[in-house]
Coordinates of C-alpha atoms and ligand atoms in Angstrom, one line a residue:
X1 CA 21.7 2.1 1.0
X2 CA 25.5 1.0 0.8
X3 CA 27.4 3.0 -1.8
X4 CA 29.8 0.8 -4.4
X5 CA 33.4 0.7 -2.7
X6 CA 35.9 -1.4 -4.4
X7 CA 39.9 -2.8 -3.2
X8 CA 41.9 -4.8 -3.7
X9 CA 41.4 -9.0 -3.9
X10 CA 44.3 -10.7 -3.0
X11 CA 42.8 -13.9 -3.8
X12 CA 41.6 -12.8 -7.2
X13 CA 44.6 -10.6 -7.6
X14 CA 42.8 -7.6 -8.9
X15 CA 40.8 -4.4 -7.5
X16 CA 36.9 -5.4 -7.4
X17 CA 33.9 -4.2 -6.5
X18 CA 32.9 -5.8 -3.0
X19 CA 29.8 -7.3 -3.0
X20 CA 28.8 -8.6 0.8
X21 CA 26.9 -11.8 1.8
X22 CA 24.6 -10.0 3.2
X23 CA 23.8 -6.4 1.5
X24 CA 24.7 -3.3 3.9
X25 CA 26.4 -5.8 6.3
X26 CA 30.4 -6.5 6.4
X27 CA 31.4 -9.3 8.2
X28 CA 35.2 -8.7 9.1
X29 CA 37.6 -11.0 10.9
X30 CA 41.4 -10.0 11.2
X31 CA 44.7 -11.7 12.2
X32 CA 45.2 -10.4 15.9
X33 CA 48.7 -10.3 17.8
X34 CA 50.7 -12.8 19.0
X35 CA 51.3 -11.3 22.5
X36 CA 54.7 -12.2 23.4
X37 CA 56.0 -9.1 23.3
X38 CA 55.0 -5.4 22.8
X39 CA 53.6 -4.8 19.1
X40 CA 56.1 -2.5 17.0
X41 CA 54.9 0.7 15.1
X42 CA 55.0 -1.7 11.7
X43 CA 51.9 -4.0 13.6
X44 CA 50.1 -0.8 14.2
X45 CA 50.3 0.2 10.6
X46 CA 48.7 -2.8 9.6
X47 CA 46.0 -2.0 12.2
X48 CA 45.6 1.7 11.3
X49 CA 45.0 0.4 7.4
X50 CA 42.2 -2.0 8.4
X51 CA 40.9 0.8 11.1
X52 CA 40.8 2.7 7.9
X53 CA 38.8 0.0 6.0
X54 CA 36.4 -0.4 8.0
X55 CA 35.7 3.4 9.0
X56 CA 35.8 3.5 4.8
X57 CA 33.3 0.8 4.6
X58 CA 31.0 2.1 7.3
X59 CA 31.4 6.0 5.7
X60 CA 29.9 4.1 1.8
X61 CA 26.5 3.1 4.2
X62 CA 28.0 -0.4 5.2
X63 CA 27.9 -1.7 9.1
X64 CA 30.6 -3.2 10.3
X65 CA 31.1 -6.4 12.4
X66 CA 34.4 -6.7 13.1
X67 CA 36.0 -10.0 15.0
X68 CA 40.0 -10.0 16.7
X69 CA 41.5 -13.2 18.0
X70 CA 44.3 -12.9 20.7
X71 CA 47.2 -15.5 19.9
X72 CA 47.8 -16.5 23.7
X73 CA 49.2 -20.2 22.3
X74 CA 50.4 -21.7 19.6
X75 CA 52.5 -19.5 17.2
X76 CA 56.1 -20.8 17.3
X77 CA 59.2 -19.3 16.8
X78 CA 59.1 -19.6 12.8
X79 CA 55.7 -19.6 11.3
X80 CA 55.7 -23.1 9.8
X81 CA 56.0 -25.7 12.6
X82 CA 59.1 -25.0 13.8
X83 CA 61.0 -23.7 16.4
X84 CA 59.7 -22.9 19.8
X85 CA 56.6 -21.4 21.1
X86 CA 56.9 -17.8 21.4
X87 CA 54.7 -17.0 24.1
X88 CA 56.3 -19.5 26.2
X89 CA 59.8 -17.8 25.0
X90 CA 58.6 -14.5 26.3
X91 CA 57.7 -15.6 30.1
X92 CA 61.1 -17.5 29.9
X93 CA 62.7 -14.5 28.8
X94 CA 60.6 -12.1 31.7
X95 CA 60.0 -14.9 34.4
X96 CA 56.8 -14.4 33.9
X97 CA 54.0 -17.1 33.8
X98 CA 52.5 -17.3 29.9
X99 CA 49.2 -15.8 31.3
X100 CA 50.6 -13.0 33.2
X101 CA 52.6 -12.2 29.8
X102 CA 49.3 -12.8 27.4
X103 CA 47.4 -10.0 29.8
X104 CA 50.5 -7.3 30.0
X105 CA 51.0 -7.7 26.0
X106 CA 47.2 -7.6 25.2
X107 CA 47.2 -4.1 27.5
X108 CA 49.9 -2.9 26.0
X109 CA 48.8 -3.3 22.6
X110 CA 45.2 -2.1 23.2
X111 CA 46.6 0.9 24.6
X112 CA 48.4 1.7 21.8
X113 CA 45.9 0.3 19.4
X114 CA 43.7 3.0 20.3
X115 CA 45.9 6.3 21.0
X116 CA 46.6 6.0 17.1
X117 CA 42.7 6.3 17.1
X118 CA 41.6 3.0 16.3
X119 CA 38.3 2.2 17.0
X120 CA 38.0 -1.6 18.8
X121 CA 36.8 -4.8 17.1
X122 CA 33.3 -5.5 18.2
X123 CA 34.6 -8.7 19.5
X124 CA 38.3 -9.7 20.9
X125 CA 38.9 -13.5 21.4
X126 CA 42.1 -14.9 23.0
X127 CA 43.1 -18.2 21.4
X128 CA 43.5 -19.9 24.6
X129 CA 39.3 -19.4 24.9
X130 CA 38.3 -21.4 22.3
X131 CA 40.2 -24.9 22.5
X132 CA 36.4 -26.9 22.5
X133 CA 36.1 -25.4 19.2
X134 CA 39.5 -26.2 17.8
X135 CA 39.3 -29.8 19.0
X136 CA 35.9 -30.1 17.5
X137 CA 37.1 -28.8 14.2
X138 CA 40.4 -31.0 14.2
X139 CA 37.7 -34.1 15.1
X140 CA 35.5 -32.8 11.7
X141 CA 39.1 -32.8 9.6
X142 CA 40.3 -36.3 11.1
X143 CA 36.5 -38.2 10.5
X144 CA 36.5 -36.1 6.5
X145 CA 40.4 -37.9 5.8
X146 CA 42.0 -34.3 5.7
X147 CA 43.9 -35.1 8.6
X148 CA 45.8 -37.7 10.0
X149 CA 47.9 -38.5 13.0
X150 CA 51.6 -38.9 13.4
X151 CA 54.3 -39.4 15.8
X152 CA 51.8 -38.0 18.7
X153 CA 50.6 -34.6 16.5
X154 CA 47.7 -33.8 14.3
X155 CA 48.6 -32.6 10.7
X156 CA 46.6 -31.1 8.0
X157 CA 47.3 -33.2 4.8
X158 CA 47.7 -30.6 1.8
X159 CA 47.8 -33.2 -0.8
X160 CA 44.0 -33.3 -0.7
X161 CA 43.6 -30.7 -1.7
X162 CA 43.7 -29.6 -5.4
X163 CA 45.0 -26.0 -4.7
X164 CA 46.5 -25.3 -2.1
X165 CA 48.7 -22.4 -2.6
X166 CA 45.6 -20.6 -3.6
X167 CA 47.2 -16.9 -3.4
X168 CA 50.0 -17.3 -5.7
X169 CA 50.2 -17.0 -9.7
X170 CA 52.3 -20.0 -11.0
X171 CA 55.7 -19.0 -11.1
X172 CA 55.0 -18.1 -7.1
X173 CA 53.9 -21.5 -6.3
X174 CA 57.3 -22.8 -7.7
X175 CA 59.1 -20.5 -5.2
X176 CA 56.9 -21.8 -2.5
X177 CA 57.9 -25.0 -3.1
X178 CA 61.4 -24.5 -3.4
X179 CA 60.9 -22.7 -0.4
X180 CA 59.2 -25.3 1.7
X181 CA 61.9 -28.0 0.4
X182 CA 64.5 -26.0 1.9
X183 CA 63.1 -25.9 5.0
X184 CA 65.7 -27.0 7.3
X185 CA 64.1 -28.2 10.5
X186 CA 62.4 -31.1 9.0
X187 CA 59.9 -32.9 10.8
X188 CA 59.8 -36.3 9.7
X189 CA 56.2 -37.0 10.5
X190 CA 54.9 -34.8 7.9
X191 CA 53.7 -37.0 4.9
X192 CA 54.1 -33.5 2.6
X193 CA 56.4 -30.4 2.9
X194 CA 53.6 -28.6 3.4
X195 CA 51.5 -30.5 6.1
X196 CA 50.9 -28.2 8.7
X197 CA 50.2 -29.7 12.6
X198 CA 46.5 -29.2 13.6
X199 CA 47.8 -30.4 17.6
X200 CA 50.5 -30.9 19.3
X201 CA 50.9 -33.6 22.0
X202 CA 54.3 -34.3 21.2
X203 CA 56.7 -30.9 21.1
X204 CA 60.6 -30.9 21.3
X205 CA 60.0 -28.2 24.4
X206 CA 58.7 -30.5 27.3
X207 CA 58.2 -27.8 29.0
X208 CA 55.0 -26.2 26.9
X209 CA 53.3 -24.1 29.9
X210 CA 49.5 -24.8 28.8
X211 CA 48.4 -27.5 27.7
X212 CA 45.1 -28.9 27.3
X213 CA 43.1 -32.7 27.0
X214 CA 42.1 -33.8 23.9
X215 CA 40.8 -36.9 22.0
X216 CA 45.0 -37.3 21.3
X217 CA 46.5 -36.8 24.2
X218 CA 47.4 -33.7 26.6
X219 CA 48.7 -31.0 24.2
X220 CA 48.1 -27.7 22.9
X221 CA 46.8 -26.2 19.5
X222 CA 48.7 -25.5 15.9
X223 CA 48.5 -21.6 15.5
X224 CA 46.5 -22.0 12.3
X225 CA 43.4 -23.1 13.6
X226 CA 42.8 -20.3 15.6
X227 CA 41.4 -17.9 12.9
X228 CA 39.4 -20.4 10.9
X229 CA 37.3 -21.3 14.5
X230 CA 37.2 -18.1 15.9
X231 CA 36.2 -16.2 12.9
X232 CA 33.2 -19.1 12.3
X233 CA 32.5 -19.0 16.4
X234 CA 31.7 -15.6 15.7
X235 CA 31.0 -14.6 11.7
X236 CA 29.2 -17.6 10.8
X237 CA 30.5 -20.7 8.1
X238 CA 31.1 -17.4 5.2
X239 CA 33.1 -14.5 5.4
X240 CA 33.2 -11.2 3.7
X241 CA 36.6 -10.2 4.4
X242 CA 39.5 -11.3 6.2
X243 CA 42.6 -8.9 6.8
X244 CA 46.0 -9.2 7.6
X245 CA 49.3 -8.3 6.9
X246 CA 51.2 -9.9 3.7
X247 CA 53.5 -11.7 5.7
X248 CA 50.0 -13.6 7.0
X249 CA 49.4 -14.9 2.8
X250 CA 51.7 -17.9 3.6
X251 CA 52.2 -19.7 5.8
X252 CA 49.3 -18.8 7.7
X253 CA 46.1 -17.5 5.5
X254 CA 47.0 -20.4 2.9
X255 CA 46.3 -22.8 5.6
X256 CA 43.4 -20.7 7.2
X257 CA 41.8 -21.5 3.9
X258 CA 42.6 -25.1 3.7
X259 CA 41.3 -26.3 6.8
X260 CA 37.9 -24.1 6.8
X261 CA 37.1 -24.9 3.5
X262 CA 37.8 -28.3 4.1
X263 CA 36.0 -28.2 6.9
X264 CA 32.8 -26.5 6.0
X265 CA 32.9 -28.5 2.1
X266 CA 32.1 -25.2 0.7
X267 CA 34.2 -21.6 0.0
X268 CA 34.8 -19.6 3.3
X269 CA 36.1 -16.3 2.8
X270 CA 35.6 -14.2 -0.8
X271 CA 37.9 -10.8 -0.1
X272 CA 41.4 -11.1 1.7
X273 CA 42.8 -7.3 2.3
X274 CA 46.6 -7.5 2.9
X275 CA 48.5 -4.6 3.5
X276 CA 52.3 -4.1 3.4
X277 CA 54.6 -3.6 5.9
X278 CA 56.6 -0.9 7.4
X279 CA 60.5 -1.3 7.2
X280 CA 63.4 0.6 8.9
X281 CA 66.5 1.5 7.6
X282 CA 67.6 -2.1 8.0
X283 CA 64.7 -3.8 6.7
X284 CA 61.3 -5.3 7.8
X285 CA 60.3 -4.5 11.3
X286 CA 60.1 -7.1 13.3
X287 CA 59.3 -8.1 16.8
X288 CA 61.5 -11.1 17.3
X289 CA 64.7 -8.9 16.2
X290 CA 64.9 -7.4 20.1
X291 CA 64.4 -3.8 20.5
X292 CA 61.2 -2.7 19.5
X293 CA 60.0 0.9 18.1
X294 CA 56.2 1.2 20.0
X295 CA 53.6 4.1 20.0
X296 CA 54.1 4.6 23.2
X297 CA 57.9 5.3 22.7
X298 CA 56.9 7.5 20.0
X299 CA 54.5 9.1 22.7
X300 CA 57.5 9.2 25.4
X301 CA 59.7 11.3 22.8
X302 CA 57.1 13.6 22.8
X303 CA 55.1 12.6 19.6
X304 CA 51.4 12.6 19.2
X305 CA 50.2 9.2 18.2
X306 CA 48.1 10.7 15.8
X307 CA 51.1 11.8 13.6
X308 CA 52.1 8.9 13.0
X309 CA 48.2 7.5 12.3
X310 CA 49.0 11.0 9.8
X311 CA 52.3 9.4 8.3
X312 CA 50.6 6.4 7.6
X313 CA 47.5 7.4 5.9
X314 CA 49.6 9.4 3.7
X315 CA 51.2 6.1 1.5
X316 CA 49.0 3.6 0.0
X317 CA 48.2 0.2 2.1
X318 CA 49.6 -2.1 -0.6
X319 CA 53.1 -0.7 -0.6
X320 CA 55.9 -1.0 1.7
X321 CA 56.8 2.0 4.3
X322 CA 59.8 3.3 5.3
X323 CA 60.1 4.6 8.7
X324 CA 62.4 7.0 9.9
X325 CA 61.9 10.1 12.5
X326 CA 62.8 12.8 10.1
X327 CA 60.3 11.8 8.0
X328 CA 58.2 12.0 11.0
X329 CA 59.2 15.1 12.1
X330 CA 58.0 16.7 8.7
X331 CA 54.9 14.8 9.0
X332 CA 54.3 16.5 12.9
X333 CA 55.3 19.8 10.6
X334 CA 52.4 19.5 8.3
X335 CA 50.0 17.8 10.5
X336 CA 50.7 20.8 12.8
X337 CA 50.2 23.6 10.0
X338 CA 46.4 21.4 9.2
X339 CA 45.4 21.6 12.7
X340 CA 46.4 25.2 12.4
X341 CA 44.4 25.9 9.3
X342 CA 41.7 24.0 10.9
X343 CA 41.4 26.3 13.8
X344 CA 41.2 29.4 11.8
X345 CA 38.0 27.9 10.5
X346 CA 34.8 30.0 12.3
X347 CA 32.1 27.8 12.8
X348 CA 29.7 30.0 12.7
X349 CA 27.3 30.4 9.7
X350 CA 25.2 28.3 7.2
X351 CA 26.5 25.1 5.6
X352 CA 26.1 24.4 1.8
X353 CA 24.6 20.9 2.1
X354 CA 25.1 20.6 -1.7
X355 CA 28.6 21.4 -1.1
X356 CA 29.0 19.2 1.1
X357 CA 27.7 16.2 -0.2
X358 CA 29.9 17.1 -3.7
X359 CA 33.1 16.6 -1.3
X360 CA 32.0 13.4 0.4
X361 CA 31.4 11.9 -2.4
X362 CA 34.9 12.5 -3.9
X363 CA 36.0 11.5 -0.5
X364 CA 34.3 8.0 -0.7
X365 CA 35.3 7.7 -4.1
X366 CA 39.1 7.8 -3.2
X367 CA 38.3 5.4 -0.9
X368 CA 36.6 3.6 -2.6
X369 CA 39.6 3.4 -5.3
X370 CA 41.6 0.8 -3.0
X371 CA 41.5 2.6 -0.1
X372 CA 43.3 5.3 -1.9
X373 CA 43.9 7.6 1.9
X374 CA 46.5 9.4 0.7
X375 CA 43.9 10.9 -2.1
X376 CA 41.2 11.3 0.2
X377 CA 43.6 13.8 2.5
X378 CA 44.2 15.6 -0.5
X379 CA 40.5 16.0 -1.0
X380 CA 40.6 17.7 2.6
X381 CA 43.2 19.8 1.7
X382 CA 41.2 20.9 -1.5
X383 CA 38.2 21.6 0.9
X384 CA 40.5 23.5 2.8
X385 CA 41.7 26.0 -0.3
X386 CA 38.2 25.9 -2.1
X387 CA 35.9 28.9 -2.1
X388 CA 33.6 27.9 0.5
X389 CA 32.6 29.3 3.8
X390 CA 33.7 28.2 6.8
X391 CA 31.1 26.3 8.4
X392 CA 30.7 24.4 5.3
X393 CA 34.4 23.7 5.5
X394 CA 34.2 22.6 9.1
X395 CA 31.2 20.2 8.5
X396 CA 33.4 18.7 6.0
X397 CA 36.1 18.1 8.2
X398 CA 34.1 17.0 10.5
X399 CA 32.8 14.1 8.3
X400 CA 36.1 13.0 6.5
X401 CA 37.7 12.7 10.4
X402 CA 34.9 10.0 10.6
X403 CA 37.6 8.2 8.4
X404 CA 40.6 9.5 9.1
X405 CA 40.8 9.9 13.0
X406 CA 42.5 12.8 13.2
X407 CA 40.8 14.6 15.9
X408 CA 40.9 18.0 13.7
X409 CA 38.7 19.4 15.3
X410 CA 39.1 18.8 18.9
X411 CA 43.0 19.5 18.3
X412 CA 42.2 22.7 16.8
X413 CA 39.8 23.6 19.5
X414 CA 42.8 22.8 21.8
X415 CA 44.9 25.6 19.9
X416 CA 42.7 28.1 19.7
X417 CA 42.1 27.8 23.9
X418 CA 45.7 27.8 24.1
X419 CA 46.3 31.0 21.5
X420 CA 43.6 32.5 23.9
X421 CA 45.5 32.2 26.9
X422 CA 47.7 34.6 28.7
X423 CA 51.4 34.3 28.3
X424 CA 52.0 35.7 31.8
X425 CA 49.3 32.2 33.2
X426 CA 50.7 29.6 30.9
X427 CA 54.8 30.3 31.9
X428 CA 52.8 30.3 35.7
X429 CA 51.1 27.4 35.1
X430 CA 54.1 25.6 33.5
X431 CA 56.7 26.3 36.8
X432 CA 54.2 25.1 39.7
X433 CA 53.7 22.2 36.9
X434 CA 57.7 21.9 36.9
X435 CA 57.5 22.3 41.2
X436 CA 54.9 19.9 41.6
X437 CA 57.0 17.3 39.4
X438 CA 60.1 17.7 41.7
X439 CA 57.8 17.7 45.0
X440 CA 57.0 14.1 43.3
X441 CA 59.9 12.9 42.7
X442 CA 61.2 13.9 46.0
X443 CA 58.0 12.1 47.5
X444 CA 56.6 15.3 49.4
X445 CA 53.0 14.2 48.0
X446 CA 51.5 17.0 50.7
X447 CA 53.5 19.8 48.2
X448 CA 52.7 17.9 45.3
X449 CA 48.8 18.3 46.3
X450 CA 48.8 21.8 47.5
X451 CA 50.4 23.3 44.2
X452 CA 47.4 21.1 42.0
X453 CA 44.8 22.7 44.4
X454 CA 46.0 26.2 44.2
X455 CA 45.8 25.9 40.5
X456 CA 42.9 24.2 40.7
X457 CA 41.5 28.1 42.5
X458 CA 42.9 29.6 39.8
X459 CA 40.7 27.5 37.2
X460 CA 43.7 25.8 35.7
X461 CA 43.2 22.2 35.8
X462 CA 46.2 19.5 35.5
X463 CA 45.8 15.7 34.5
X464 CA 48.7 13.2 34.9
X465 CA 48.3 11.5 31.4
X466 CA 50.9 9.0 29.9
X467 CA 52.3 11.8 27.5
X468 CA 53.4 13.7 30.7
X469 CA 51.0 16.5 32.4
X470 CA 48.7 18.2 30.4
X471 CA 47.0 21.4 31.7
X472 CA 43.7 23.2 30.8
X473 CA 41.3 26.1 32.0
X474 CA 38.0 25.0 33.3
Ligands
AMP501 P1 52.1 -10.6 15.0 O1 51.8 -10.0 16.3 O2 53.5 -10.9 14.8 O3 51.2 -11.8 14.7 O4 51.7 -9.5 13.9 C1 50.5 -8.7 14.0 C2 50.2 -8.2 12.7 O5 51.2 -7.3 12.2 C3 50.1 -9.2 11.6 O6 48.9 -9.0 10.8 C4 51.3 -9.0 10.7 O7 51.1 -9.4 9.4 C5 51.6 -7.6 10.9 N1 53.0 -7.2 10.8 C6 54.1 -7.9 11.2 N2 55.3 -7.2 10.9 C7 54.9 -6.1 10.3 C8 55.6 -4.9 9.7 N3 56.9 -4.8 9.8 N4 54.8 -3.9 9.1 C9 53.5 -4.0 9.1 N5 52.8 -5.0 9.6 C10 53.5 -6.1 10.2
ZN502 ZN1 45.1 -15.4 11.7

């Protein structure tokens, strides 16, 4: 049976207890990228945070279906209706075609997505799959009188609704409002501020690169409607939790909500988890500011991914995160002194199973306090110092690093075959490593093939891997 596990609510605003639809089941959906360009280290915070929910959810006894879309269309340049479509900005910007950009991005993130050791949604769905489904929703919305047409587009009417800023307290929704007033691009087919367009068949770009048929005209999908249909396509007409980052809350979650509620005449989604974003010195990440910080530049400067999975873990969800590398270079510190401690562990002996369980539930129940991480690697810590013996301790690691992803064990097991290796081998090893790399580069593959059999006689084994070559004794 599923253990209690509460977070946060942001549609409530307060911590509560979830309760699923269905009891022992979670159906998950969560905002996927918009693949127009690589996803930054702040994206892959949000990621690790919901990684971390759902490994939290399935340590309490809960299983875990978890649904991705891939925004391949429709997300413009601002997220109301403004601006220009970003994916088509990015094959401008690469000469690229809008496909051949979707599939490099999607890699790219998926790679990185998983060296911070994420595990991958159950199902991934690129927007661009599902436009039957969007048109038949936008068909539902048109025949109910949510929507309506206008100067060639399909808009969501908001003034149907009673609430429609349905995340904010009062004083927020004045903001909003204020907000949405100011907007400057003002489209004048909108009969509210806050209309949002369901379709487009008429966009200031002419040049839109996919477009589809519809009941309106040739055209292409609003990036709203993507979550509501792909989430239902694959989680059914109620959802247990939806997750995104809080950037997501509005614009887009607001009007995820309006359309599937008016849609299905009944309450969708019951938890929404929304986690906070990771800044840099000069502010909020972002991806359309240029540059971008990646795991895989972290990886390229010679950083394990998981250090950073580490740095994250360590601050709560719900606050903001500021990034810098000399805070990661303390967190490699540490990380490297618990890998350490970890490997000094001897595995062999009996293991306290009443011990254990004591710790794992003090474990889930930091979790279970709004995913409270940075508690529950205290709790490994305290395993570490308590008077236990060491098999029990390992067992325990073992089981939090279902959660955390650490890989404490197997990096530990890596350092103690390396402690165990002779000097006199490893500086050996690392010149023909160094020779082969210059045979490489100078393109004498023949060389470059000998050196990695003779070591191969010698037992040593190398492995071209994307954080350089990595050597081991077989
Ligand atoms: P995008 O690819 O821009 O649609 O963003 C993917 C996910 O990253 C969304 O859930 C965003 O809310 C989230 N996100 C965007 N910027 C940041 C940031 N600086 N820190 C953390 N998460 C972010
Ligand atoms: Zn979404």
């Amino acid at each position: 049976m599923a253990e209690k596990f509460s977070f946060y609510n942001s549609l409530t605003r307060k911590v509560e207890e979830f309760v699923p639809l269905e009891p022992g089941k979670v159906s998950m959906y969560t905002c996927g990228p918009t693949v127009y360009h690589y996803a930054h280290i702040g994206n892959i915070r949000t990621y690790i945070m919901q990684d971390a929910l759902v490994k939290a959810l399935t340590y309490a006894g809960y299983e875990v279906k978890r649904v991705m879309n891939i925004t391949d269309v429709g997300h413009l340049s601002s997220d109301a209706d403004t601006g220009e479509d970003k994916m088509l900005a990015g094959a401008k910007r690469e000469h690229k075609s809008v496909m051949e950009i979707a599939k490099f991005y999607t890699d790219a993130f998926f790679r990185d997505f998983e060296a911070v050791g994420n595990k991958m949604p159950d199902v991934i769905e690129p927007a661009t799959n599902c436009i039957p489904e969007f048109i038949h929703m936008i068909e539902v919305l048109l025949q109910k009188g949510y929507a309506y047409q206008a100067g060639g587009n399909i808009y969501f009417d908001t003034s149907k609704l009673d609430d429609y800023y349905v995340f904010s307290s009062s004083v927020e929704k004045e903001e909003l409002q204020i907000g949405v007033r100011d907007d400057v691009e003002e489209d004048i087919n909108k009969k509210n501020k806050t209309d949002f367009v369901l379709w487009f068949t008429k966009s200031k770009f002419e040049d839109q690169a996919l477009k589809w048929d519809s009941p309106w005209g040739v055209g292409y999908p609003g990036w709203h409607i993507e979550c509501s249909c792909i989430s239902m396509k694959h989680l059914g007409d109620r959802l247990d939790i939806h997750c995104g980052g809080v950037d997501n809350i509005f614009p887009h979650h607001t009007n995820e909500i309006a359309q599937s509620e008016s849609y299905l005449g009944h309450d969708w989604c019951r938890y929404w988890f929304h986690s906070n974003h990771l800044n840099d010195r000069a502010g909020k990440m972002s991806k359309s500011k240029g540059a971008v910080l990646t795991v895989s530049v972290l990886m390229e400067k010679g950083y394990d991914p998981l250090v950073y999975r580490f740095f994250c873990l360590q601050s709560h969800y719900r606050k903001p995160l500021e990034f810098s590398f000399d805070v990661l270079d303390n967190t490699r510190a540490t990380y490297n002194k618990l890998i350490k401690r970890v490997s000094e562990l001897n595995a062999r002996g009996e293991v306290s199973e009443e011990a254990k369980k004591e710790y794992m539930d003090r474990f889930r129940e930091a979790l279970s306090d709004d995913l409270n991480t940075s508690m529950a690697i205290t709790i490994l810590y305290d395993v570490l110092k308590a008077d236990l013996d060491d098999a029990t301790k390992l067992s325990i690691v073992e089981s939090f690093d279902t959660v955390l992803s650490l890989d404490l064990i197997g990096h530990a097991k890596k350092l103690s075959e390396d402690a165990s290796v002779d000097p006199e081998l490893e500086k050996y090893v690392l010149e023909q490593i160094a020779k082969r790399a210059e045979a490489k580069k100078a393109k004498d593959f023949a060389t470059a093939d000998a050196i990695r059999n003779e070591l191969l006689e010698k037992g040593v084994e190398i492995k071209d891997t994307r954080e350089g070559v990595k050597w081991q004794l077989i």
